[in-house]
Amino acid sequence: MSSPNSPLLLAKLVIPGGSKEPVSTDPDVWGINIAAALGNFPLNGLRCHAGPWGNMAIGDKLTIFWGAGQNVWVETVDKNEVGTQLSMFVPTRHMVDGQFAASYVVKPLGGTDQPSEVMQVLVKLTRPGGHDDNGDDGHSKLIMIIPQDILDGIHAGNVKDGVKISIGKAE
Protein backbone atom coordinates (compact mmCIF):
# COMPACT_ATOMS: atom_id res chain seq x y z
CA MET A 1 0.00 0.00 0.00
CA SER A 2 1.19 3.56 -0.61
CA SER A 3 2.47 5.78 2.17
CA PRO A 4 1.03 9.32 2.56
CA ASN A 5 4.08 10.80 0.80
CA SER A 6 4.05 8.51 -2.23
CA PRO A 7 1.67 8.35 -5.19
CA LEU A 8 -1.37 6.14 -4.88
CA LEU A 9 -0.94 2.75 -6.50
CA LEU A 10 -3.57 0.94 -8.50
CA ALA A 11 -4.83 -2.32 -6.97
CA LYS A 12 -2.76 -5.43 -7.66
CA LEU A 13 -3.70 -7.86 -10.43
CA VAL A 14 -6.50 -10.29 -9.68
CA ILE A 15 -5.60 -13.86 -10.65
CA PRO A 16 -8.61 -16.20 -10.74
CA GLY A 17 -7.56 -19.70 -9.73
CA GLY A 18 -4.62 -18.43 -7.69
CA SER A 19 -4.39 -19.06 -3.96
CA LYS A 20 -7.07 -17.39 -1.83
CA GLU A 21 -4.47 -16.52 0.83
CA PRO A 22 -0.71 -16.01 0.53
CA VAL A 23 1.29 -19.26 0.50
CA SER A 24 3.95 -17.46 2.54
CA THR A 25 4.17 -14.07 4.23
CA ASP A 26 6.75 -11.34 4.85
CA PRO A 27 6.50 -10.59 2.00
CA ASP A 28 3.16 -12.02 0.87
CA VAL A 29 3.62 -14.54 -1.92
CA TRP A 30 0.55 -15.80 -3.80
CA GLY A 31 0.41 -19.31 -5.25
CA ILE A 32 -0.42 -20.26 -8.83
CA ASN A 33 -0.82 -23.92 -9.69
CA ILE A 34 -0.69 -25.76 -13.00
CA ALA A 35 -4.46 -25.48 -13.54
CA ALA A 36 -4.49 -21.69 -13.21
CA ALA A 37 -1.24 -21.26 -15.16
CA LEU A 38 -1.81 -23.67 -18.04
CA GLY A 39 -4.95 -25.77 -17.61
CA ASN A 40 -7.87 -23.36 -17.43
CA PHE A 41 -6.99 -21.50 -20.65
CA PRO A 42 -4.35 -23.72 -22.31
CA LEU A 43 -4.17 -21.65 -25.49
CA ASN A 44 -3.94 -18.32 -23.68
CA GLY A 45 -2.09 -18.78 -20.38
CA LEU A 46 -2.74 -17.29 -16.95
CA ARG A 47 -5.92 -15.22 -16.78
CA CYS A 48 -5.65 -11.88 -14.94
CA HIS A 49 -8.04 -9.04 -14.18
CA ALA A 50 -7.37 -5.35 -13.58
CA GLY A 51 -9.55 -2.29 -13.17
CA PRO A 52 -11.65 -0.43 -13.31
CA TRP A 53 -9.61 2.56 -12.14
CA GLY A 54 -11.04 5.95 -11.22
CA ASN A 55 -10.19 7.90 -14.38
CA MET A 56 -10.52 4.99 -16.84
CA ALA A 57 -11.04 6.24 -20.40
CA ILE A 58 -10.93 5.17 -24.04
CA GLY A 59 -7.34 4.88 -25.19
CA ASP A 60 -5.82 4.07 -21.77
CA LYS A 61 -3.06 1.54 -22.26
CA LEU A 62 -2.59 -1.22 -19.68
CA THR A 63 0.68 -3.16 -19.69
CA ILE A 64 1.25 -6.28 -17.56
CA PHE A 65 4.77 -6.90 -16.28
CA TRP A 66 5.94 -10.37 -15.24
CA GLY A 67 9.24 -11.23 -13.59
CA ALA A 68 12.08 -8.73 -13.90
CA GLY A 69 9.99 -5.99 -15.53
CA GLN A 70 9.24 -8.03 -18.64
CA ASN A 71 6.29 -6.62 -20.60
CA VAL A 72 4.03 -9.62 -21.35
CA TRP A 73 0.69 -8.08 -22.34
CA VAL A 74 -0.60 -4.74 -23.63
CA GLU A 75 -4.29 -3.86 -23.73
CA THR A 76 -5.85 -0.61 -24.99
CA VAL A 77 -9.19 0.31 -23.43
CA ASP A 78 -12.02 0.65 -25.96
CA LYS A 79 -15.41 2.31 -25.49
CA ASN A 80 -17.08 -0.92 -24.30
CA GLU A 81 -14.45 -1.48 -21.59
CA VAL A 82 -14.55 1.91 -19.83
CA GLY A 83 -15.64 1.42 -16.22
CA THR A 84 -15.27 -2.36 -16.35
CA GLN A 85 -12.80 -4.94 -15.13
CA LEU A 86 -10.45 -5.96 -17.94
CA SER A 87 -9.47 -9.59 -18.53
CA MET A 88 -6.07 -10.39 -19.99
CA PHE A 89 -3.59 -13.25 -20.09
CA VAL A 90 0.04 -13.80 -19.22
CA PRO A 91 1.00 -16.00 -22.21
CA THR A 92 1.84 -19.66 -21.58
CA ARG A 93 5.48 -19.16 -22.60
CA HIS A 94 5.97 -17.16 -19.37
CA MET A 95 4.48 -19.90 -17.18
CA VAL A 96 7.44 -21.72 -15.66
CA ASP A 97 8.17 -22.83 -12.10
CA GLY A 98 9.49 -20.08 -9.87
CA GLN A 99 8.71 -16.86 -8.06
CA PHE A 100 7.85 -13.76 -10.08
CA ALA A 101 6.86 -10.15 -9.51
CA ALA A 102 3.54 -9.37 -11.23
CA SER A 103 2.21 -5.85 -11.79
CA TYR A 104 0.74 -3.54 -14.37
CA VAL A 105 0.93 0.08 -15.44
CA VAL A 106 -1.88 2.18 -16.86
CA LYS A 107 -0.89 4.99 -19.19
CA PRO A 108 -3.84 7.30 -19.81
CA LEU A 109 -4.02 8.78 -23.29
CA GLY A 110 -1.73 11.83 -23.09
CA GLY A 111 -0.99 11.18 -19.40
CA THR A 112 1.73 9.69 -17.22
CA ASP A 113 2.16 6.10 -16.06
CA GLN A 114 0.06 4.96 -13.10
CA PRO A 115 1.62 1.81 -11.54
CA SER A 116 -0.16 -0.94 -9.66
CA GLU A 117 0.90 -2.65 -6.48
CA VAL A 118 3.51 -5.33 -7.19
CA MET A 119 2.56 -8.81 -6.06
CA GLN A 120 4.88 -11.76 -5.67
CA VAL A 121 3.60 -15.00 -7.19
CA LEU A 122 4.96 -18.51 -6.88
CA VAL A 123 4.22 -20.67 -9.92
CA LYS A 124 4.24 -24.44 -9.30
CA LEU A 125 3.59 -26.53 -12.38
CA THR A 126 4.22 -29.98 -10.93
CA ARG A 127 1.32 -32.04 -9.66
CA PRO A 128 1.48 -33.73 -6.26
CA GLY A 129 3.18 -37.09 -6.75
CA GLY A 130 4.64 -36.14 -10.12
CA HIS A 131 3.52 -37.76 -13.38
CA ASP A 132 0.48 -40.10 -13.16
CA ASP A 133 1.58 -43.28 -14.92
CA ASN A 134 -1.69 -45.10 -15.48
CA GLY A 135 -4.48 -42.56 -16.06
CA ASP A 136 -6.91 -44.52 -13.84
CA ASP A 137 -9.01 -42.87 -11.15
CA GLY A 138 -6.77 -41.37 -8.52
CA HIS A 139 -3.06 -40.94 -8.95
CA SER A 140 -0.74 -43.89 -9.44
CA LYS A 141 1.92 -42.46 -7.13
CA LEU A 142 -0.26 -41.14 -4.32
CA ILE A 143 -1.51 -43.58 -1.75
CA MET A 144 -4.29 -42.72 0.72
CA ILE A 145 -3.76 -44.26 4.13
CA ILE A 146 -6.96 -44.82 6.10
CA PRO A 147 -6.99 -46.53 9.53
CA GLN A 148 -8.17 -50.15 9.34
CA ASP A 149 -10.95 -49.66 11.91
CA ILE A 150 -12.51 -47.02 9.61
CA LEU A 151 -12.24 -49.36 6.63
CA ASP A 152 -13.97 -52.05 8.72
CA GLY A 153 -16.94 -49.77 9.34
CA ILE A 154 -17.75 -46.24 10.43
CA HIS A 155 -19.59 -45.81 13.73
CA ALA A 156 -19.90 -43.16 16.46
CA GLY A 157 -17.10 -44.69 18.50
CA ASN A 158 -14.40 -44.50 15.83
CA VAL A 159 -15.23 -41.11 14.30
CA LYS A 160 -16.27 -38.96 17.30
CA ASP A 161 -12.77 -37.44 17.66
CA GLY A 162 -12.11 -37.22 13.93
CA VAL A 163 -10.24 -39.55 11.63
CA LYS A 164 -6.63 -39.16 10.60
CA ILE A 165 -6.22 -39.83 6.89
CA SER A 166 -2.94 -39.18 5.13
CA ILE A 167 -1.80 -39.15 1.55
CA GLY A 168 1.64 -40.49 0.88
CA LYS A 169 3.80 -40.99 -2.15
CA ALA A 170 4.13 -44.56 -3.42
CA GLU A 171 7.65 -45.87 -3.51
PDB file of C-alpha atoms in Angstrom:
ATOM      1  CA  MET A   1       0.000   0.000   0.000  1.00  0.00           C
ATOM      2  CA  SER A   2       1.187   3.559  -0.607  1.00  0.00           C
ATOM      3  CA  SER A   3       2.471   5.778   2.167  1.00  0.00           C
ATOM      4  CA  PRO A   4       1.030   9.317   2.563  1.00  0.00           C
ATOM      5  CA  ASN A   5       4.078  10.804   0.796  1.00  0.00           C
ATOM      6  CA  SER A   6       4.051   8.505  -2.230  1.00  0.00           C
ATOM      7  CA  PRO A   7       1.674   8.353  -5.189  1.00  0.00           C
ATOM      8  CA  LEU A   8      -1.370   6.143  -4.879  1.00  0.00           C
ATOM      9  CA  LEU A   9      -0.944   2.750  -6.496  1.00  0.00           C
ATOM     10  CA  LEU A  10      -3.570   0.939  -8.503  1.00  0.00           C
ATOM     11  CA  ALA A  11      -4.835  -2.319  -6.971  1.00  0.00           C
ATOM     12  CA  LYS A  12      -2.759  -5.431  -7.664  1.00  0.00           C
ATOM     13  CA  LEU A  13      -3.703  -7.861 -10.425  1.00  0.00           C
ATOM     14  CA  VAL A  14      -6.501 -10.294  -9.677  1.00  0.00           C
ATOM     15  CA  ILE A  15      -5.597 -13.858 -10.647  1.00  0.00           C
ATOM     16  CA  PRO A  16      -8.614 -16.205 -10.735  1.00  0.00           C
ATOM     17  CA  GLY A  17      -7.560 -19.698  -9.727  1.00  0.00           C
ATOM     18  CA  GLY A  18      -4.619 -18.427  -7.688  1.00  0.00           C
ATOM     19  CA  SER A  19      -4.390 -19.057  -3.956  1.00  0.00           C
ATOM     20  CA  LYS A  20      -7.069 -17.387  -1.826  1.00  0.00           C
ATOM     21  CA  GLU A  21      -4.466 -16.524   0.827  1.00  0.00           C
ATOM     22  CA  PRO A  22      -0.705 -16.013   0.534  1.00  0.00           C
ATOM     23  CA  VAL A  23       1.291 -19.261   0.496  1.00  0.00           C
ATOM     24  CA  SER A  24       3.952 -17.463   2.542  1.00  0.00           C
ATOM     25  CA  THR A  25       4.172 -14.074   4.226  1.00  0.00           C
ATOM     26  CA  ASP A  26       6.750 -11.340   4.854  1.00  0.00           C
ATOM     27  CA  PRO A  27       6.496 -10.586   2.000  1.00  0.00           C
ATOM     28  CA  ASP A  28       3.163 -12.021   0.868  1.00  0.00           C
ATOM     29  CA  VAL A  29       3.617 -14.543  -1.923  1.00  0.00           C
ATOM     30  CA  TRP A  30       0.553 -15.798  -3.797  1.00  0.00           C
ATOM     31  CA  GLY A  31       0.405 -19.310  -5.251  1.00  0.00           C
ATOM     32  CA  ILE A  32      -0.420 -20.255  -8.826  1.00  0.00           C
ATOM     33  CA  ASN A  33      -0.816 -23.925  -9.694  1.00  0.00           C
ATOM     34  CA  ILE A  34      -0.686 -25.759 -13.002  1.00  0.00           C
ATOM     35  CA  ALA A  35      -4.457 -25.484 -13.538  1.00  0.00           C
ATOM     36  CA  ALA A  36      -4.487 -21.686 -13.213  1.00  0.00           C
ATOM     37  CA  ALA A  37      -1.238 -21.263 -15.161  1.00  0.00           C
ATOM     38  CA  LEU A  38      -1.809 -23.672 -18.036  1.00  0.00           C
ATOM     39  CA  GLY A  39      -4.945 -25.771 -17.607  1.00  0.00           C
ATOM     40  CA  ASN A  40      -7.874 -23.358 -17.428  1.00  0.00           C
ATOM     41  CA  PHE A  41      -6.987 -21.502 -20.647  1.00  0.00           C
ATOM     42  CA  PRO A  42      -4.350 -23.723 -22.308  1.00  0.00           C
ATOM     43  CA  LEU A  43      -4.170 -21.646 -25.490  1.00  0.00           C
ATOM     44  CA  ASN A  44      -3.941 -18.319 -23.680  1.00  0.00           C
ATOM     45  CA  GLY A  45      -2.089 -18.784 -20.385  1.00  0.00           C
ATOM     46  CA  LEU A  46      -2.743 -17.286 -16.953  1.00  0.00           C
ATOM     47  CA  ARG A  47      -5.924 -15.218 -16.779  1.00  0.00           C
ATOM     48  CA  CYS A  48      -5.648 -11.879 -14.938  1.00  0.00           C
ATOM     49  CA  HIS A  49      -8.039  -9.041 -14.184  1.00  0.00           C
ATOM     50  CA  ALA A  50      -7.368  -5.346 -13.582  1.00  0.00           C
ATOM     51  CA  GLY A  51      -9.545  -2.295 -13.166  1.00  0.00           C
ATOM     52  CA  PRO A  52     -11.653  -0.430 -13.311  1.00  0.00           C
ATOM     53  CA  TRP A  53      -9.605   2.563 -12.138  1.00  0.00           C
ATOM     54  CA  GLY A  54     -11.039   5.955 -11.224  1.00  0.00           C
ATOM     55  CA  ASN A  55     -10.192   7.896 -14.380  1.00  0.00           C
ATOM     56  CA  MET A  56     -10.517   4.987 -16.844  1.00  0.00           C
ATOM     57  CA  ALA A  57     -11.040   6.237 -20.396  1.00  0.00           C
ATOM     58  CA  ILE A  58     -10.934   5.167 -24.036  1.00  0.00           C
ATOM     59  CA  GLY A  59      -7.337   4.876 -25.191  1.00  0.00           C
ATOM     60  CA  ASP A  60      -5.824   4.073 -21.770  1.00  0.00           C
ATOM     61  CA  LYS A  61      -3.063   1.541 -22.260  1.00  0.00           C
ATOM     62  CA  LEU A  62      -2.587  -1.215 -19.683  1.00  0.00           C
ATOM     63  CA  THR A  63       0.684  -3.160 -19.688  1.00  0.00           C
ATOM     64  CA  ILE A  64       1.253  -6.283 -17.559  1.00  0.00           C
ATOM     65  CA  PHE A  65       4.770  -6.904 -16.277  1.00  0.00           C
ATOM     66  CA  TRP A  66       5.944 -10.369 -15.245  1.00  0.00           C
ATOM     67  CA  GLY A  67       9.243 -11.226 -13.591  1.00  0.00           C
ATOM     68  CA  ALA A  68      12.085  -8.730 -13.900  1.00  0.00           C
ATOM     69  CA  GLY A  69       9.995  -5.992 -15.525  1.00  0.00           C
ATOM     70  CA  GLN A  70       9.242  -8.030 -18.644  1.00  0.00           C
ATOM     71  CA  ASN A  71       6.291  -6.621 -20.596  1.00  0.00           C
ATOM     72  CA  VAL A  72       4.032  -9.621 -21.348  1.00  0.00           C
ATOM     73  CA  TRP A  73       0.689  -8.081 -22.344  1.00  0.00           C
ATOM     74  CA  VAL A  74      -0.604  -4.738 -23.625  1.00  0.00           C
ATOM     75  CA  GLU A  75      -4.286  -3.857 -23.727  1.00  0.00           C
ATOM     76  CA  THR A  76      -5.846  -0.611 -24.987  1.00  0.00           C
ATOM     77  CA  VAL A  77      -9.188   0.311 -23.432  1.00  0.00           C
ATOM     78  CA  ASP A  78     -12.017   0.653 -25.957  1.00  0.00           C
ATOM     79  CA  LYS A  79     -15.409   2.308 -25.487  1.00  0.00           C
ATOM     80  CA  ASN A  80     -17.081  -0.924 -24.297  1.00  0.00           C
ATOM     81  CA  GLU A  81     -14.446  -1.483 -21.587  1.00  0.00           C
ATOM     82  CA  VAL A  82     -14.549   1.910 -19.829  1.00  0.00           C
ATOM     83  CA  GLY A  83     -15.639   1.417 -16.219  1.00  0.00           C
ATOM     84  CA  THR A  84     -15.265  -2.364 -16.349  1.00  0.00           C
ATOM     85  CA  GLN A  85     -12.801  -4.940 -15.127  1.00  0.00           C
ATOM     86  CA  LEU A  86     -10.447  -5.959 -17.942  1.00  0.00           C
ATOM     87  CA  SER A  87      -9.467  -9.588 -18.533  1.00  0.00           C
ATOM     88  CA  MET A  88      -6.066 -10.386 -19.988  1.00  0.00           C
ATOM     89  CA  PHE A  89      -3.588 -13.252 -20.092  1.00  0.00           C
ATOM     90  CA  VAL A  90       0.044 -13.797 -19.225  1.00  0.00           C
ATOM     91  CA  PRO A  91       0.999 -15.995 -22.212  1.00  0.00           C
ATOM     92  CA  THR A  92       1.838 -19.659 -21.576  1.00  0.00           C
ATOM     93  CA  ARG A  93       5.483 -19.165 -22.596  1.00  0.00           C
ATOM     94  CA  HIS A  94       5.966 -17.163 -19.372  1.00  0.00           C
ATOM     95  CA  MET A  95       4.476 -19.896 -17.179  1.00  0.00           C
ATOM     96  CA  VAL A  96       7.440 -21.721 -15.660  1.00  0.00           C
ATOM     97  CA  ASP A  97       8.171 -22.826 -12.096  1.00  0.00           C
ATOM     98  CA  GLY A  98       9.491 -20.076  -9.867  1.00  0.00           C
ATOM     99  CA  GLN A  99       8.707 -16.857  -8.059  1.00  0.00           C
ATOM    100  CA  PHE A 100       7.852 -13.763 -10.081  1.00  0.00           C
ATOM    101  CA  ALA A 101       6.855 -10.147  -9.505  1.00  0.00           C
ATOM    102  CA  ALA A 102       3.535  -9.367 -11.225  1.00  0.00           C
ATOM    103  CA  SER A 103       2.212  -5.854 -11.791  1.00  0.00           C
ATOM    104  CA  TYR A 104       0.737  -3.543 -14.372  1.00  0.00           C
ATOM    105  CA  VAL A 105       0.935   0.076 -15.437  1.00  0.00           C
ATOM    106  CA  VAL A 106      -1.878   2.178 -16.863  1.00  0.00           C
ATOM    107  CA  LYS A 107      -0.890   4.995 -19.190  1.00  0.00           C
ATOM    108  CA  PRO A 108      -3.844   7.299 -19.810  1.00  0.00           C
ATOM    109  CA  LEU A 109      -4.022   8.784 -23.294  1.00  0.00           C
ATOM    110  CA  GLY A 110      -1.734  11.830 -23.086  1.00  0.00           C
ATOM    111  CA  GLY A 111      -0.988  11.176 -19.398  1.00  0.00           C
ATOM    112  CA  THR A 112       1.731   9.694 -17.216  1.00  0.00           C
ATOM    113  CA  ASP A 113       2.158   6.097 -16.060  1.00  0.00           C
ATOM    114  CA  GLN A 114       0.061   4.958 -13.101  1.00  0.00           C
ATOM    115  CA  PRO A 115       1.620   1.811 -11.545  1.00  0.00           C
ATOM    116  CA  SER A 116      -0.163  -0.944  -9.657  1.00  0.00           C
ATOM    117  CA  GLU A 117       0.899  -2.648  -6.484  1.00  0.00           C
ATOM    118  CA  VAL A 118       3.510  -5.330  -7.186  1.00  0.00           C
ATOM    119  CA  MET A 119       2.564  -8.807  -6.063  1.00  0.00           C
ATOM    120  CA  GLN A 120       4.882 -11.760  -5.674  1.00  0.00           C
ATOM    121  CA  VAL A 121       3.597 -15.004  -7.188  1.00  0.00           C
ATOM    122  CA  LEU A 122       4.965 -18.510  -6.885  1.00  0.00           C
ATOM    123  CA  VAL A 123       4.221 -20.673  -9.924  1.00  0.00           C
ATOM    124  CA  LYS A 124       4.241 -24.435  -9.303  1.00  0.00           C
ATOM    125  CA  LEU A 125       3.590 -26.527 -12.384  1.00  0.00           C
ATOM    126  CA  THR A 126       4.223 -29.981 -10.930  1.00  0.00           C
ATOM    127  CA  ARG A 127       1.323 -32.040  -9.663  1.00  0.00           C
ATOM    128  CA  PRO A 128       1.482 -33.732  -6.258  1.00  0.00           C
ATOM    129  CA  GLY A 129       3.175 -37.092  -6.749  1.00  0.00           C
ATOM    130  CA  GLY A 130       4.635 -36.141 -10.122  1.00  0.00           C
ATOM    131  CA  HIS A 131       3.516 -37.764 -13.376  1.00  0.00           C
ATOM    132  CA  ASP A 132       0.483 -40.103 -13.155  1.00  0.00           C
ATOM    133  CA  ASP A 133       1.578 -43.284 -14.920  1.00  0.00           C
ATOM    134  CA  ASN A 134      -1.692 -45.104 -15.481  1.00  0.00           C
ATOM    135  CA  GLY A 135      -4.480 -42.556 -16.064  1.00  0.00           C
ATOM    136  CA  ASP A 136      -6.908 -44.517 -13.837  1.00  0.00           C
ATOM    137  CA  ASP A 137      -9.014 -42.869 -11.149  1.00  0.00           C
ATOM    138  CA  GLY A 138      -6.774 -41.370  -8.521  1.00  0.00           C
ATOM    139  CA  HIS A 139      -3.062 -40.936  -8.948  1.00  0.00           C
ATOM    140  CA  SER A 140      -0.745 -43.894  -9.444  1.00  0.00           C
ATOM    141  CA  LYS A 141       1.924 -42.463  -7.134  1.00  0.00           C
ATOM    142  CA  LEU A 142      -0.257 -41.142  -4.319  1.00  0.00           C
ATOM    143  CA  ILE A 143      -1.513 -43.579  -1.747  1.00  0.00           C
ATOM    144  CA  MET A 144      -4.293 -42.719   0.716  1.00  0.00           C
ATOM    145  CA  ILE A 145      -3.762 -44.256   4.126  1.00  0.00           C
ATOM    146  CA  ILE A 146      -6.963 -44.824   6.099  1.00  0.00           C
ATOM    147  CA  PRO A 147      -6.994 -46.525   9.527  1.00  0.00           C
ATOM    148  CA  GLN A 148      -8.171 -50.154   9.336  1.00  0.00           C
ATOM    149  CA  ASP A 149     -10.954 -49.655  11.911  1.00  0.00           C
ATOM    150  CA  ILE A 150     -12.505 -47.017   9.606  1.00  0.00           C
ATOM    151  CA  LEU A 151     -12.239 -49.364   6.631  1.00  0.00           C
ATOM    152  CA  ASP A 152     -13.968 -52.046   8.722  1.00  0.00           C
ATOM    153  CA  GLY A 153     -16.940 -49.769   9.337  1.00  0.00           C
ATOM    154  CA  ILE A 154     -17.752 -46.238  10.429  1.00  0.00           C
ATOM    155  CA  HIS A 155     -19.594 -45.805  13.732  1.00  0.00           C
ATOM    156  CA  ALA A 156     -19.902 -43.163  16.457  1.00  0.00           C
ATOM    157  CA  GLY A 157     -17.101 -44.692  18.499  1.00  0.00           C
ATOM    158  CA  ASN A 158     -14.402 -44.498  15.829  1.00  0.00           C
ATOM    159  CA  VAL A 159     -15.225 -41.105  14.304  1.00  0.00           C
ATOM    160  CA  LYS A 160     -16.270 -38.957  17.304  1.00  0.00           C
ATOM    161  CA  ASP A 161     -12.767 -37.437  17.660  1.00  0.00           C
ATOM    162  CA  GLY A 162     -12.107 -37.223  13.932  1.00  0.00           C
ATOM    163  CA  VAL A 163     -10.245 -39.545  11.626  1.00  0.00           C
ATOM    164  CA  LYS A 164      -6.633 -39.162  10.597  1.00  0.00           C
ATOM    165  CA  ILE A 165      -6.220 -39.833   6.893  1.00  0.00           C
ATOM    166  CA  SER A 166      -2.937 -39.177   5.133  1.00  0.00           C
ATOM    167  CA  ILE A 167      -1.801 -39.149   1.547  1.00  0.00           C
ATOM    168  CA  GLY A 168       1.640 -40.488   0.884  1.00  0.00           C
ATOM    169  CA  LYS A 169       3.795 -40.987  -2.149  1.00  0.00           C
ATOM    170  CA  ALA A 170       4.133 -44.562  -3.418  1.00  0.00           C
ATOM    171  CA  GLU A 171       7.654 -45.869  -3.515  1.00  0.00           C
TER     172      GLU A 171
END
